Coordinates of C-alpha atoms in Angstrom, one line a residue:
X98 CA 132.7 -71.8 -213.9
X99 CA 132.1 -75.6 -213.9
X100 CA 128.6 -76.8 -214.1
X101 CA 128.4 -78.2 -210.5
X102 CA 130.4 -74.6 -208.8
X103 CA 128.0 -72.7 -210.4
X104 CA 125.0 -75.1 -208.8
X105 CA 126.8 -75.0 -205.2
X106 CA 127.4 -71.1 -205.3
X107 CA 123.2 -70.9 -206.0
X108 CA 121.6 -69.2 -202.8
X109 CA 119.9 -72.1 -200.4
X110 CA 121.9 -74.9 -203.0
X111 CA 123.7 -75.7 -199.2
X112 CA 120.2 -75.7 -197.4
X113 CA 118.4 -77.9 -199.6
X114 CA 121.3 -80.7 -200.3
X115 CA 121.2 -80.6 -196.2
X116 CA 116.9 -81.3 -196.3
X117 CA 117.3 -83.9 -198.9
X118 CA 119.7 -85.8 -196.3
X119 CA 118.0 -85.8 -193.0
X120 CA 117.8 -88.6 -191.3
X121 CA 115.7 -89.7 -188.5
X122 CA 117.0 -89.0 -185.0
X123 CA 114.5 -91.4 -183.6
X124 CA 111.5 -93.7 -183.9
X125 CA 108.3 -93.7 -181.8
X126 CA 106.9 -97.2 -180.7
X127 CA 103.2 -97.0 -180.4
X128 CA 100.1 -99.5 -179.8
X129 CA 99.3 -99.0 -183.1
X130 CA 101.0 -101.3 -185.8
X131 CA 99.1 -100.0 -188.8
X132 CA 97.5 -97.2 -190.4
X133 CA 93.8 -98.6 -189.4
X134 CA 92.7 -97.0 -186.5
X135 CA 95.3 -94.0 -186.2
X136 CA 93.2 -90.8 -184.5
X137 CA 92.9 -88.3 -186.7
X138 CA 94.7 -85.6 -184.0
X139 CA 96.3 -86.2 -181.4
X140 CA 93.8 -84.8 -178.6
X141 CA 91.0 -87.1 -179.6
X142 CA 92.8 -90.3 -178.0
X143 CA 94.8 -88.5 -175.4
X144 CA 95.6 -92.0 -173.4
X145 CA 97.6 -93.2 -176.4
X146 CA 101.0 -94.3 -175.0
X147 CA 104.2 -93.8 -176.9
X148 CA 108.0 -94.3 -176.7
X149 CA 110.4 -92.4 -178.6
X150 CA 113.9 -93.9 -178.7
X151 CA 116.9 -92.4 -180.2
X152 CA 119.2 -93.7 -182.7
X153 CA 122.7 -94.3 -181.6
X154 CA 123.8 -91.2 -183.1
X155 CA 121.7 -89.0 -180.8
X156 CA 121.0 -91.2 -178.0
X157 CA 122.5 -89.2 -175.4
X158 CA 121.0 -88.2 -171.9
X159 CA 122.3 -84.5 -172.4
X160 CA 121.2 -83.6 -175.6
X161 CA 117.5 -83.9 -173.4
X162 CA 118.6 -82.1 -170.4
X163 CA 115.9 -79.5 -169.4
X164 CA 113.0 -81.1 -171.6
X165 CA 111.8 -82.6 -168.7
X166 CA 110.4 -79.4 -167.1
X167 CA 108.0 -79.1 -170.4
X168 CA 104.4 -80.1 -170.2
X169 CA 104.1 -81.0 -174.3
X170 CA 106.3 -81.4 -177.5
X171 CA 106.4 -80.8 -181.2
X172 CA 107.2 -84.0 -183.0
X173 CA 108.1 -83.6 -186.6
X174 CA 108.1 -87.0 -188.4
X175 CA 107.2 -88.7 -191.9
X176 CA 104.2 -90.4 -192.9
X177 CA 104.5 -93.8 -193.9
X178 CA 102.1 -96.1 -195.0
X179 CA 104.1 -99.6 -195.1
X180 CA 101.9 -102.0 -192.6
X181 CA 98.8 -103.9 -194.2
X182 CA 95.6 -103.5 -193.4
X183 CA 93.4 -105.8 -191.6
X184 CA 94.3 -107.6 -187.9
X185 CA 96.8 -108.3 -185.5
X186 CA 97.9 -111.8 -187.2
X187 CA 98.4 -110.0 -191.0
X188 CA 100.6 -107.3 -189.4
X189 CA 102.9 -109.5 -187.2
X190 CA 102.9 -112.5 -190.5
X191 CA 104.0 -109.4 -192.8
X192 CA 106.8 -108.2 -190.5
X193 CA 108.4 -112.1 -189.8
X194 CA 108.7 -112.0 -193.4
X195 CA 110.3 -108.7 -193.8
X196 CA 112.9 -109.4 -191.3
X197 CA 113.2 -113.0 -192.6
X198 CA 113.3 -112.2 -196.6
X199 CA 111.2 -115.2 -196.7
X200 CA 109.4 -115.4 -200.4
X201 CA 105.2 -116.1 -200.8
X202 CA 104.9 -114.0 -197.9
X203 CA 101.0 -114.0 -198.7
X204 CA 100.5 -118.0 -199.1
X205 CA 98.7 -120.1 -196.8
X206 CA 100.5 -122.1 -194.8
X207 CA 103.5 -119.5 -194.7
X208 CA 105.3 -117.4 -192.4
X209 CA 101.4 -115.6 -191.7
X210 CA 99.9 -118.8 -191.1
X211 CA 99.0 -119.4 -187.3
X212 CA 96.4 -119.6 -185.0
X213 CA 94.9 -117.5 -181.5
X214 CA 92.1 -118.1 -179.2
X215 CA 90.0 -115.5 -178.4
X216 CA 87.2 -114.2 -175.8
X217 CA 83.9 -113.4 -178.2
X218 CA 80.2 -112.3 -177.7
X219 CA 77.5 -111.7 -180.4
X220 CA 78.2 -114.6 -182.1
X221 CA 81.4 -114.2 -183.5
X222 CA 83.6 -117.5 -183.8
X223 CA 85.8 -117.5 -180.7
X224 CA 89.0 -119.2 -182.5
X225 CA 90.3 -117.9 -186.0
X226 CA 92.9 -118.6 -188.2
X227 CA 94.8 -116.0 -190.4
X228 CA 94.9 -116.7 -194.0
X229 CA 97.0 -113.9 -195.2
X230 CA 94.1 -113.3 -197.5
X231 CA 91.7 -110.0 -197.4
X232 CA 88.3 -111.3 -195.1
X233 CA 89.0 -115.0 -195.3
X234 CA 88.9 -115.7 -191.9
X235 CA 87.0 -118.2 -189.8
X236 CA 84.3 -115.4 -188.5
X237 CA 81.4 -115.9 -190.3
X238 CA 81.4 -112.2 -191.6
X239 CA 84.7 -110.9 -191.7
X240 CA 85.8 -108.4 -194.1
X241 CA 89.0 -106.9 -193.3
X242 CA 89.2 -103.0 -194.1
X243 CA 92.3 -102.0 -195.4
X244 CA 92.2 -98.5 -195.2
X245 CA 93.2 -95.7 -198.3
X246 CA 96.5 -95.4 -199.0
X247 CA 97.5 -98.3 -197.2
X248 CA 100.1 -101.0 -199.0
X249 CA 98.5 -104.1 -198.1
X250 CA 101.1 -106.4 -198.6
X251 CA 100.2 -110.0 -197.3
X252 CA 96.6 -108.7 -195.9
X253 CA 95.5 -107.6 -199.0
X254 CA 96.5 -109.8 -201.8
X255 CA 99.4 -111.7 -203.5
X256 CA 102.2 -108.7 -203.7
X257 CA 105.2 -109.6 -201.1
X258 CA 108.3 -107.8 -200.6
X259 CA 111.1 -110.2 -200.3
X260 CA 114.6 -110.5 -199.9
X261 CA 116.9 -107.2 -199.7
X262 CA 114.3 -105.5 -201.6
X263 CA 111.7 -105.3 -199.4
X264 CA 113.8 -104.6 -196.5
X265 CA 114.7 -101.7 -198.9
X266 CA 111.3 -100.9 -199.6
X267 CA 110.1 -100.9 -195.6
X268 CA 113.4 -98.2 -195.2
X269 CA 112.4 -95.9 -197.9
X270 CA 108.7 -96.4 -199.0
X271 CA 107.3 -94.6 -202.3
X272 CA 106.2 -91.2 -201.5
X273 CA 102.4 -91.5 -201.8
X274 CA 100.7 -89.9 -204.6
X275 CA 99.1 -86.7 -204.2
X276 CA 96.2 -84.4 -205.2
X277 CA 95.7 -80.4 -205.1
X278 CA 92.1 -81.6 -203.7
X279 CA 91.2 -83.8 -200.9
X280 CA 88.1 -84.9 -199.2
X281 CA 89.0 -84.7 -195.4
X282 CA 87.0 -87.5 -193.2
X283 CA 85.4 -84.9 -191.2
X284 CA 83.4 -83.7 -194.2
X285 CA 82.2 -87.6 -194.2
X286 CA 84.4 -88.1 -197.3
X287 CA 82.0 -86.2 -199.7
X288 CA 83.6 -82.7 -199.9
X289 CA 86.6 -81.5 -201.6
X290 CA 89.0 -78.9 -199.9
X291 CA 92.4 -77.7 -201.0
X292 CA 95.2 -80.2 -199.9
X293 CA 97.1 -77.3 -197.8
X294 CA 93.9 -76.4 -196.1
X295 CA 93.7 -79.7 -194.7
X296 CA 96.1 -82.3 -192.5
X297 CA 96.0 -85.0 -194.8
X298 CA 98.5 -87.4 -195.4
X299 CA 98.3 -87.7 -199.1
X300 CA 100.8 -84.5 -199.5
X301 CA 103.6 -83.1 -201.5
X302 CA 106.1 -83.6 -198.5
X303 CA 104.6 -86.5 -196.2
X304 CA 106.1 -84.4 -193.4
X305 CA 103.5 -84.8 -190.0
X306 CA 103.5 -82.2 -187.0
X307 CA 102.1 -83.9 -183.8
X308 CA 101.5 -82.6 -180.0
X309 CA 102.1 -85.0 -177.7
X310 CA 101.7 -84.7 -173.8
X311 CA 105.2 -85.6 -172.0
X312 CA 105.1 -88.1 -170.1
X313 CA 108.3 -89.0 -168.3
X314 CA 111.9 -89.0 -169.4
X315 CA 113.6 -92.5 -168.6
X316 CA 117.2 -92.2 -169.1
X317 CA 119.4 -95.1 -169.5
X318 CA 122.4 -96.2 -170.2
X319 CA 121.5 -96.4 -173.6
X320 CA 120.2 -93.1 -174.5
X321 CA 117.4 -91.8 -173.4
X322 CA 113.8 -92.7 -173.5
X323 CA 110.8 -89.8 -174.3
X324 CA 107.4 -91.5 -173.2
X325 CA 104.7 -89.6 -174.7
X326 CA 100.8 -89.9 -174.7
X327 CA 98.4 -88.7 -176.8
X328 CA 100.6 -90.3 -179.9
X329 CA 98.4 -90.5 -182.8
X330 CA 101.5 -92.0 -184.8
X331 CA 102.1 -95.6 -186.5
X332 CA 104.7 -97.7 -184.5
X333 CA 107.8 -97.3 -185.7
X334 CA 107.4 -93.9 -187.0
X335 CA 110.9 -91.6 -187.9
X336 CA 111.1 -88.9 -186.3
X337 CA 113.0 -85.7 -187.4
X338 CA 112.7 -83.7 -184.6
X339 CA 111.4 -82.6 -180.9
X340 CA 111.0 -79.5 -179.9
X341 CA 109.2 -77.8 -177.0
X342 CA 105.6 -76.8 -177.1
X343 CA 106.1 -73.0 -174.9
X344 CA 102.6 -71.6 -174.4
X345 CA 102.7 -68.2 -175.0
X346 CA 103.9 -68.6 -178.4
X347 CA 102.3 -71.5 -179.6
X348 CA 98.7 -71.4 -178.1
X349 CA 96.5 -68.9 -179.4
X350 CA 92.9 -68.5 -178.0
X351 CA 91.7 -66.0 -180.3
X352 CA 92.6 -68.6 -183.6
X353 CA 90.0 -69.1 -185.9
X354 CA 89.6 -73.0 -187.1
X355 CA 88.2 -72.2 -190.5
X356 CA 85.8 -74.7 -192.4
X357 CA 86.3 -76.9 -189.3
X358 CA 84.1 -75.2 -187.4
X359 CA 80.7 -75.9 -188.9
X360 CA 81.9 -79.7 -189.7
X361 CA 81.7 -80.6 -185.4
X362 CA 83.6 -84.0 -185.2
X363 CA 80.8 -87.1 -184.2
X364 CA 81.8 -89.7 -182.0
X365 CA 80.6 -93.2 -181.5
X366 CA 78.9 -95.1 -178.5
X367 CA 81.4 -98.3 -177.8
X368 CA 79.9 -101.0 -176.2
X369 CA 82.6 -102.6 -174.9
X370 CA 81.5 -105.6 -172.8
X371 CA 83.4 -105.5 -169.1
X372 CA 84.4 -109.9 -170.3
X373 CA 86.0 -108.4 -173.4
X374 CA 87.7 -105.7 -171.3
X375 CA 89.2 -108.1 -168.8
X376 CA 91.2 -108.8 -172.1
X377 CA 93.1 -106.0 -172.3
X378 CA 95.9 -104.5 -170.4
X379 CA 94.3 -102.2 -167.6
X380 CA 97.2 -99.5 -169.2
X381 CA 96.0 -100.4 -172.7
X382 CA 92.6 -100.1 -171.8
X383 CA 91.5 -96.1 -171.9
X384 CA 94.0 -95.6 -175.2
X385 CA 91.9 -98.7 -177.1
X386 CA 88.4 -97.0 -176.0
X387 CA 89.7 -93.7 -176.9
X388 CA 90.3 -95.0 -180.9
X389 CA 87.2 -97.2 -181.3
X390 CA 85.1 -94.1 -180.1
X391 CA 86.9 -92.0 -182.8
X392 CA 85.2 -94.7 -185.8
X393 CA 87.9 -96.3 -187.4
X394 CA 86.5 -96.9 -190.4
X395 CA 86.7 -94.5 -194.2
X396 CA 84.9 -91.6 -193.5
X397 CA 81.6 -92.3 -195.5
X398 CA 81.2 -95.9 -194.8
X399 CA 78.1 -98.0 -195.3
X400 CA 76.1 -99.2 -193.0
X401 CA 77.0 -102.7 -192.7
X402 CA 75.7 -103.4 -189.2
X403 CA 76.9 -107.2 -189.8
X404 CA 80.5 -106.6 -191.2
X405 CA 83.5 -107.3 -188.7
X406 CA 86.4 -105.0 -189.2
X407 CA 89.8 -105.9 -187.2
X408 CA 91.9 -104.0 -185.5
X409 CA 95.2 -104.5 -184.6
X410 CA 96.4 -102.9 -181.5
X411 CA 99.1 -103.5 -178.1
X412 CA 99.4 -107.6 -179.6
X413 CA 95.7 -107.6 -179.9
X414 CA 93.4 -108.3 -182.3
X415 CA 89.9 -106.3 -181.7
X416 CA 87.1 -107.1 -183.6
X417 CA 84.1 -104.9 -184.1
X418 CA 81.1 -104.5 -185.6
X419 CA 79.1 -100.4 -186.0
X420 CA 75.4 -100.0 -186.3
X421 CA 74.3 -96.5 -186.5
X422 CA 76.3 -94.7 -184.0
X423 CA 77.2 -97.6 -181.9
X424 CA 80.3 -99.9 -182.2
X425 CA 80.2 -103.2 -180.4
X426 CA 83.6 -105.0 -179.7
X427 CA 82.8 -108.6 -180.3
X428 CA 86.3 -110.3 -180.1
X429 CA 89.3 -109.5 -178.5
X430 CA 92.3 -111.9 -179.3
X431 CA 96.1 -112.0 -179.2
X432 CA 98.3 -112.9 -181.6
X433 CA 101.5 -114.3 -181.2
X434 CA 103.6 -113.3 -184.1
X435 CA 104.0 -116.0 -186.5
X436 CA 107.5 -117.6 -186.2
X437 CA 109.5 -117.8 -189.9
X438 CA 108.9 -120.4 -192.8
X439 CA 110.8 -123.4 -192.5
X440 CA 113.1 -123.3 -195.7
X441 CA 113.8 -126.9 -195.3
X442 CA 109.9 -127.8 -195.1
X443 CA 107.9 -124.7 -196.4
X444 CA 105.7 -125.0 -193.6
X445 CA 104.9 -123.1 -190.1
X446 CA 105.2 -124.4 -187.0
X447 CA 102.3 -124.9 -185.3
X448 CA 101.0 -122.0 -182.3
X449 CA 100.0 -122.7 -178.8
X450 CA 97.2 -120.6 -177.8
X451 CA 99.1 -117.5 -176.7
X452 CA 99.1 -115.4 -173.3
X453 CA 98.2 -111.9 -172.6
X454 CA 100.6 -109.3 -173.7
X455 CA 102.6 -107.9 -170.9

């Protein structure tokens, strides 16, 4: 029998060729652009709003009939670690270049150059400028975090992805590497456990398994429209599947969490200044709380009581600062995204001071 009948005629040879092409059926659109500031479940930041559209091969309003009469849903994606760390104005620089294929995506000057005012406290400079480069900003301590794992592209040095490549590249991103050991943040990044008896994302298979809270169904001519909350998921996200979260099977009262009992979760103060929260959408507003009370930072961080970390979240560039157990916002900005490099001059046009996000 020829090499490849004798492969196909192999028990679950059909079933695996058929895991190895799945596709996405849809993507989720979240607040949060980047890696930097996802919850680490989904309950912790149960305000987090999410959309989940189809692609046009499943987008039709039947193939959701009865999901509406659901309270929660399974959401079977892939982890993908593709945005750069640091603020609003290094993720939305890094994606006009990917959709442009501009080169020197990372230069000053280029397609992440541009400008934002922002409402500030504490001291922290109230206009900024994006360099593309990792903490050189205008604040007078800014050191951009760019969490583990994370591809920092523009925000975190010279590396660009240009051109068909890194369109490529943004489609089907490197499988990150993994370890039979990890050290989970709830441990405070000290302790080692066994990669399966954790949820990290450094895995084998970067599959994820998420319970969101639904929302409403929006259907529309298009397809139709899941919104979602409690979506602890990048923007833009695959997703493989959705299935229905049915109670009496999936909840189990007497379950035993393991080692994650005696490692209780700690939570931060957020002093969050009511001027600084007139900057954010009133919708936006609980979800953004919810994450900065969860810590952002790599479990185990210093205490840096002067260092600002940025995050990026609904258009917005938050700036923070932790000391001890509290985290004070000192900045809240948006960010239009940077429109491309001129080929013609090599430069960026210059940004009026942008308005609040819808």
């Amino acid at each position: 029998m020829p090499r490849n009948l004798r492969r196909a005629a192999r028990p679950g040879a059909g079933r695996r060729d058929t895991i190895a092409r799945m596709k996405p059926i849809a993507h989720i659109h979240t607040d949060l652009p980047q890696k930097f500031g996802i919850p680490r479940n989904s309950f912790l930041a149960p305000h987090l709003q999410g959309r989940i559209v189809f692609e046009p091969e499943y987008a039709l309003n039947s193939a959701v009939a009865g999901i509406d009469s659901f309270s929660h849903l399974w959401l079977l994606w892939r982890f993908e670690n593709g945005e750069p760390g640091g603020g609003a104005a290094d993720v939305a620089g890094a994606r006009a270049t990917a959709a442009t294929g501009e080169r020197d995506a990372g230069a000053p000057g280029k397609a992440n150059a541009g400008t934002a005012d922002c409402t500030s406290i504490k001291g922290v400079a109230c206009r900024h400028s994006a360099t593309g480069k990792r903490g050189n900003e205008s604040h007078a301590v800014a050191d951009v975090e760019a969490p583990a794992g994370t591809v920092t592209g523009t925000a975190g040095g010279n590396a660009s992805a240009t051109g068909a490549a890194g369109r490529a590249a943004a489609s089907h991103p490197k499988p990150a590497r993994w370890s039979p050991t990890v050290r989970p943040p709830r441990l405070g990044g000290a302790e080692r456990v066994g990669v399966f008896a954790t949820r990290s994302p450094f895995r084998p298979n970067p599959i994820g398994l998420t319970c969101v809270k639904l929302d409403r169904v929006e259907l529309t001519d298009a397809g139709p429209i899941i919104h979602v909350l409690g979506a602890d998921l990048r923007d833009g996200t695959p997703i493989y599947d959705i299935k229905p979260y049915i109670p009496f099977a999936d909840c189990h009262p007497d379950a035993c969490g393991g080692w994650i009992e005696n490692a209780p979760w700690h939570e931060l103060d957020v002093d969050f200044p009511k001027q600084l929260q007139a900057e954010v959408p009133a919708s936006k507003l609980p979800g953004l709380t919810e994450v900065l009370r969860q810590d952002p930072r790599r479990a185990g961080s210093k205490h840096e009581p002067t260092r600002v970390y940025h995050l990026a979240y609904a258009g917005l560039d938050v700036a923070f600062t932790v000391d001890g157990d509290v985290l004070h916002v000192a900045c809240v900005s948006y960010q239009r995204h940077p429109e491309p490099t001129s080929p013609a001059s090599g430069t960026s046009p210059t940004h009026a001071a942008a308005s609040a996000p819808p």
